[in-house]
């Protein structure tokens, strides 16, 4: 069946409850045929539930902008999710892993919007609306059992967004092909920023395209995560650290308390 309006609300509640109780839930696709418009409506209702609890939307993230992520998760469309202040972890800080179901971490490039983006201006140049970039890591925590989901499932689940940490902001520069190294526990993954659509700046253009179609506001001060450069790694207790050539290092420590 397709999802009528009350089903959209019920599925938003189901995903929100899963996150709040740290209990995974089966893929929605096991029971429903949800189209991509409905999936973004579920995502919006999910965010309304968070903002009604006092969280505010502070950024936007892209997903599946790299082959490594598409191959890892089996989804090949670029997707967009929303970041709230409650998801932000300070660089060098600690994150309580008991807030999550089965967290993973991945290396990202973050951009900072310096101007509101006029989605109705056909000539807007989104690259002139950002003024800084930084190395970053995203903590993802799919609310679906075993991280198994379809394209519409993951959009409904706010693209697995759960946490993020941003390194030192630097002036805007070309980061087309910088080496990326992330160490998590004993595991090291290496890659290049070119894995992100050939150049992370292209993620900004992909975002503008989706934001126009989905009417997602892009506002001054917001953070944009361009998408992971490598596959994600399971996050356990201990330090996770990511270094991007020329941009420096960002770290976070997983704790359980
Ligand atoms: C979905 C989120 C994908 C990225 O950077 O590609 C994503 C997931 O893998 O659970 O954030
Ligand atoms: Mg990501």
Coordinates of C-alpha atoms and ligand atoms in Angstrom, one line a residue:
X1 CA 0.0 0.0 0.0
X2 CA 1.1 3.6 -0.4
X3 CA 1.2 5.9 2.6
X4 CA -1.7 8.2 3.3
X5 CA -1.2 11.3 5.4
X6 CA -1.8 9.6 8.8
X7 CA 0.6 6.8 7.7
X8 CA 3.2 9.4 7.0
X9 CA 2.8 10.7 10.6
X10 CA 2.7 7.2 12.1
X11 CA 5.9 6.3 10.3
X12 CA 7.6 9.5 11.4
X13 CA 6.6 8.6 15.0
X14 CA 7.9 5.0 14.5
X15 CA 11.3 6.3 13.4
X16 CA 11.4 9.0 16.1
X17 CA 10.5 6.4 18.8
X18 CA 13.2 4.0 17.5
X19 CA 15.8 6.8 17.8
X20 CA 14.6 7.9 21.3
X21 CA 14.4 4.4 22.7
X22 CA 17.6 3.2 20.8
X23 CA 15.6 0.3 19.4
X24 CA 15.9 -0.7 15.8
X25 CA 12.9 -1.1 13.6
X26 CA 12.4 -3.2 10.4
X27 CA 12.6 -1.6 6.9
X28 CA 9.4 0.3 6.1
X29 CA 9.6 -1.3 2.7
X30 CA 8.8 -4.6 4.3
X31 CA 5.2 -3.3 4.8
X32 CA 4.6 -0.2 2.6
X33 CA 5.3 1.1 -0.8
X34 CA 6.6 4.6 -0.1
X35 CA 7.5 7.0 -2.9
X36 CA 10.3 9.5 -2.6
X37 CA 7.9 12.4 -2.0
X38 CA 6.4 10.5 0.9
X39 CA 9.8 9.7 2.2
X40 CA 10.8 13.3 2.4
X41 CA 7.4 14.1 4.0
X42 CA 8.2 11.5 6.7
X43 CA 11.6 13.1 7.2
X44 CA 10.1 16.5 7.6
X45 CA 7.6 15.2 10.2
X46 CA 10.5 13.5 12.0
X47 CA 12.3 16.9 12.1
X48 CA 9.1 18.6 13.3
X49 CA 9.0 16.2 16.2
X50 CA 12.6 17.1 17.1
X51 CA 12.1 20.9 16.8
X52 CA 8.9 20.6 18.9
X53 CA 11.2 19.2 21.6
X54 CA 13.4 22.3 21.4
X55 CA 16.0 21.2 18.8
X56 CA 16.9 23.6 16.0
X57 CA 17.9 22.8 12.5
X58 CA 21.5 24.0 12.0
X59 CA 22.6 22.3 8.8
X60 CA 22.0 19.9 5.9
X61 CA 23.9 16.8 4.9
X62 CA 24.3 14.9 1.7
X63 CA 24.4 11.2 1.4
X64 CA 25.7 8.8 -1.2
X65 CA 27.9 11.3 -3.0
X66 CA 30.7 8.7 -3.1
X67 CA 30.9 5.3 -4.8
X68 CA 32.3 3.9 -1.5
X69 CA 29.1 4.7 0.3
X70 CA 26.9 3.6 -2.5
X71 CA 28.6 0.3 -2.7
X72 CA 28.6 -0.1 1.1
X73 CA 24.9 0.6 1.5
X74 CA 23.4 -0.4 -1.9
X75 CA 21.8 3.0 -2.6
X76 CA 22.9 5.0 -5.7
X77 CA 20.9 8.2 -5.5
X78 CA 22.2 11.4 -3.8
X79 CA 20.0 12.1 -0.7
X80 CA 19.7 14.9 1.7
X81 CA 19.0 15.0 5.5
X82 CA 18.9 17.7 8.2
X83 CA 21.2 18.3 11.1
X84 CA 20.1 19.7 14.5
X85 CA 22.0 21.4 17.3
X86 CA 21.5 18.3 19.4
X87 CA 23.6 16.2 17.0
X88 CA 26.6 18.5 17.2
X89 CA 29.7 17.2 19.1
X90 CA 32.6 19.6 19.7
X91 CA 36.0 18.9 18.1
X92 CA 38.1 16.9 20.6
X93 CA 35.0 16.2 22.7
X94 CA 33.2 13.1 23.9
X95 CA 30.1 11.5 22.5
X96 CA 28.0 9.1 24.6
X97 CA 27.6 6.0 22.5
X98 CA 24.6 4.9 24.6
X99 CA 22.5 7.5 22.7
X100 CA 22.8 5.4 19.6
X101 CA 21.6 2.0 18.3
X102 CA 24.7 0.9 16.2
X103 CA 26.7 4.0 15.4
X104 CA 29.2 4.2 12.6
X105 CA 31.5 7.1 11.7
X106 CA 32.7 8.5 8.4
X107 CA 35.1 11.2 7.1
X108 CA 33.4 14.3 5.5
X109 CA 34.1 17.8 4.3
X110 CA 31.9 20.5 5.8
X111 CA 31.0 23.9 4.2
X112 CA 29.6 26.9 6.0
X113 CA 26.8 28.9 4.3
X114 CA 27.5 32.7 4.6
X115 CA 24.3 33.8 2.9
X116 CA 20.7 32.6 2.5
X117 CA 20.3 30.8 -0.8
X118 CA 17.5 32.1 -3.0
X119 CA 16.1 28.9 -4.3
X120 CA 13.9 30.8 -6.8
X121 CA 16.8 32.7 -8.4
X122 CA 17.8 30.6 -11.5
X123 CA 21.2 32.4 -11.6
X124 CA 22.2 31.8 -8.0
X125 CA 25.8 30.5 -7.6
X126 CA 25.8 28.4 -4.5
X127 CA 29.6 28.4 -4.4
X128 CA 29.5 32.2 -3.6
X129 CA 27.1 31.5 -0.7
X130 CA 29.7 29.6 1.3
X131 CA 32.7 31.2 2.9
X132 CA 34.6 28.4 4.8
X133 CA 35.2 24.7 4.9
X134 CA 36.5 22.3 7.5
X135 CA 37.4 18.6 7.9
X136 CA 34.6 16.8 9.6
X137 CA 33.2 13.4 10.6
X138 CA 29.6 12.3 10.6
X139 CA 28.2 9.7 13.1
X140 CA 25.4 7.8 11.3
X141 CA 23.0 5.5 13.2
X142 CA 20.3 4.0 11.0
X143 CA 17.2 3.3 12.9
X144 CA 16.7 0.2 10.7
X145 CA 17.6 -3.3 11.8
X146 CA 21.1 -4.3 10.7
X147 CA 21.5 -1.0 8.8
X148 CA 19.4 -2.6 6.1
X149 CA 17.3 -0.1 4.1
X150 CA 16.0 1.0 0.7
X151 CA 16.5 4.5 -0.9
X152 CA 13.1 5.7 0.4
X153 CA 13.6 4.1 3.9
X154 CA 16.9 6.0 4.4
X155 CA 15.4 9.3 3.3
X156 CA 12.5 8.8 5.7
X157 CA 15.0 8.1 8.5
X158 CA 16.7 11.5 7.9
X159 CA 19.5 9.7 6.1
X160 CA 20.7 8.0 9.3
X161 CA 21.8 11.4 10.7
X162 CA 22.8 11.1 14.4
X163 CA 25.9 13.3 15.1
X164 CA 28.7 15.3 13.6
X165 CA 31.9 17.0 14.5
X166 CA 33.5 19.8 12.7
X167 CA 37.2 20.7 12.7
X168 CA 38.7 24.2 12.4
X169 CA 37.0 26.4 9.8
X170 CA 39.4 27.5 7.0
X171 CA 39.0 30.0 4.2
X172 CA 37.3 28.5 1.1
X173 CA 39.7 26.7 -1.1
X174 CA 39.8 24.1 -3.8
X175 CA 39.8 20.7 -2.1
X176 CA 39.3 18.6 -5.2
X177 CA 41.9 15.9 -4.5
X178 CA 43.1 15.9 -0.9
X179 CA 44.0 12.7 0.8
X180 CA 41.7 11.6 3.6
X181 CA 42.7 9.3 6.5
X182 CA 40.4 8.2 9.3
X183 CA 41.5 6.1 12.3
X184 CA 38.9 4.5 14.5
X185 CA 40.1 2.2 17.2
X186 CA 42.5 -0.1 15.4
X187 CA 41.0 0.5 12.0
X188 CA 42.3 2.9 9.4
X189 CA 40.5 3.9 6.2
X190 CA 42.1 6.1 3.5
X191 CA 40.7 7.8 0.5
X192 CA 40.5 11.1 -1.3
X193 CA 38.1 14.0 -1.3
X194 CA 37.8 13.4 -5.1
X195 CA 35.6 10.4 -4.1
X196 CA 32.9 13.0 -3.3
X197 CA 31.4 13.5 -6.7
X198 CA 34.9 14.2 -8.2
X199 CA 35.1 17.4 -6.0
X200 CA 33.3 18.1 -2.8
X201 CA 32.2 21.5 -4.3
X202 CA 30.0 19.5 -6.6
X203 CA 28.0 18.4 -3.6
X204 CA 27.0 22.0 -3.2
X205 CA 25.4 22.0 -6.6
X206 CA 23.8 18.7 -6.0
X207 CA 22.3 20.1 -2.8
X208 CA 21.0 23.2 -4.6
X209 CA 19.2 21.0 -7.1
X210 CA 17.6 18.8 -4.4
X211 CA 16.8 21.8 -2.2
X212 CA 15.0 23.5 -5.1
X213 CA 12.9 20.4 -5.8
X214 CA 12.2 19.6 -2.1
X215 CA 11.9 23.3 -1.0
X216 CA 14.5 22.8 1.7
X217 CA 15.6 26.2 3.0
X218 CA 19.4 26.9 2.9
X219 CA 20.2 29.7 5.4
X220 CA 23.3 31.7 6.4
X221 CA 25.2 30.1 9.2
X222 CA 24.1 26.6 8.3
X223 CA 26.7 23.8 8.0
X224 CA 26.6 21.5 4.9
X225 CA 28.2 18.0 5.1
X226 CA 29.2 17.0 1.6
X227 CA 29.0 13.3 2.1
X228 CA 31.5 10.6 3.2
X229 CA 34.7 10.1 1.2
X230 CA 35.1 6.4 2.3
X231 CA 32.9 3.7 3.7
X232 CA 31.7 4.2 7.3
X233 CA 33.4 2.4 10.2
X234 CA 31.8 1.1 13.4
X235 CA 32.2 3.5 16.2
X236 CA 33.2 2.0 19.6
X237 CA 34.7 3.5 22.8
X238 CA 37.9 5.3 22.1
X239 CA 39.2 8.0 19.8
X240 CA 38.2 8.5 16.1
X241 CA 40.2 10.9 14.2
X242 CA 40.2 12.2 10.6
X243 CA 42.9 14.1 8.8
X244 CA 42.4 15.8 5.4
X245 CA 45.6 16.9 3.7
X246 CA 46.0 20.7 4.2
X247 CA 42.8 21.0 6.3
X248 CA 44.0 19.5 9.6
X249 CA 42.5 17.0 11.9
X250 CA 39.2 16.5 13.7
X251 CA 38.7 14.1 16.6
X252 CA 36.0 12.7 18.8
X253 CA 36.0 10.2 21.6
X254 CA 33.3 7.6 22.0
X255 CA 32.4 6.9 25.6
X256 CA 29.7 5.0 27.4
X257 CA 28.4 6.6 30.5
Ligands
LIG1 C1 23.1 6.7 5.0 C2 23.8 8.0 5.1 C3 24.8 8.2 4.0 C4 26.9 9.6 3.4 O1 27.8 10.4 3.8 O2 27.0 9.1 2.3 C5 25.8 9.4 4.3 C6 23.8 5.6 5.6 O3 24.9 5.2 5.1 O4 23.3 5.0 6.6 O5 25.7 10.1 5.2
LIG2 MG1 27.5 11.1 5.8

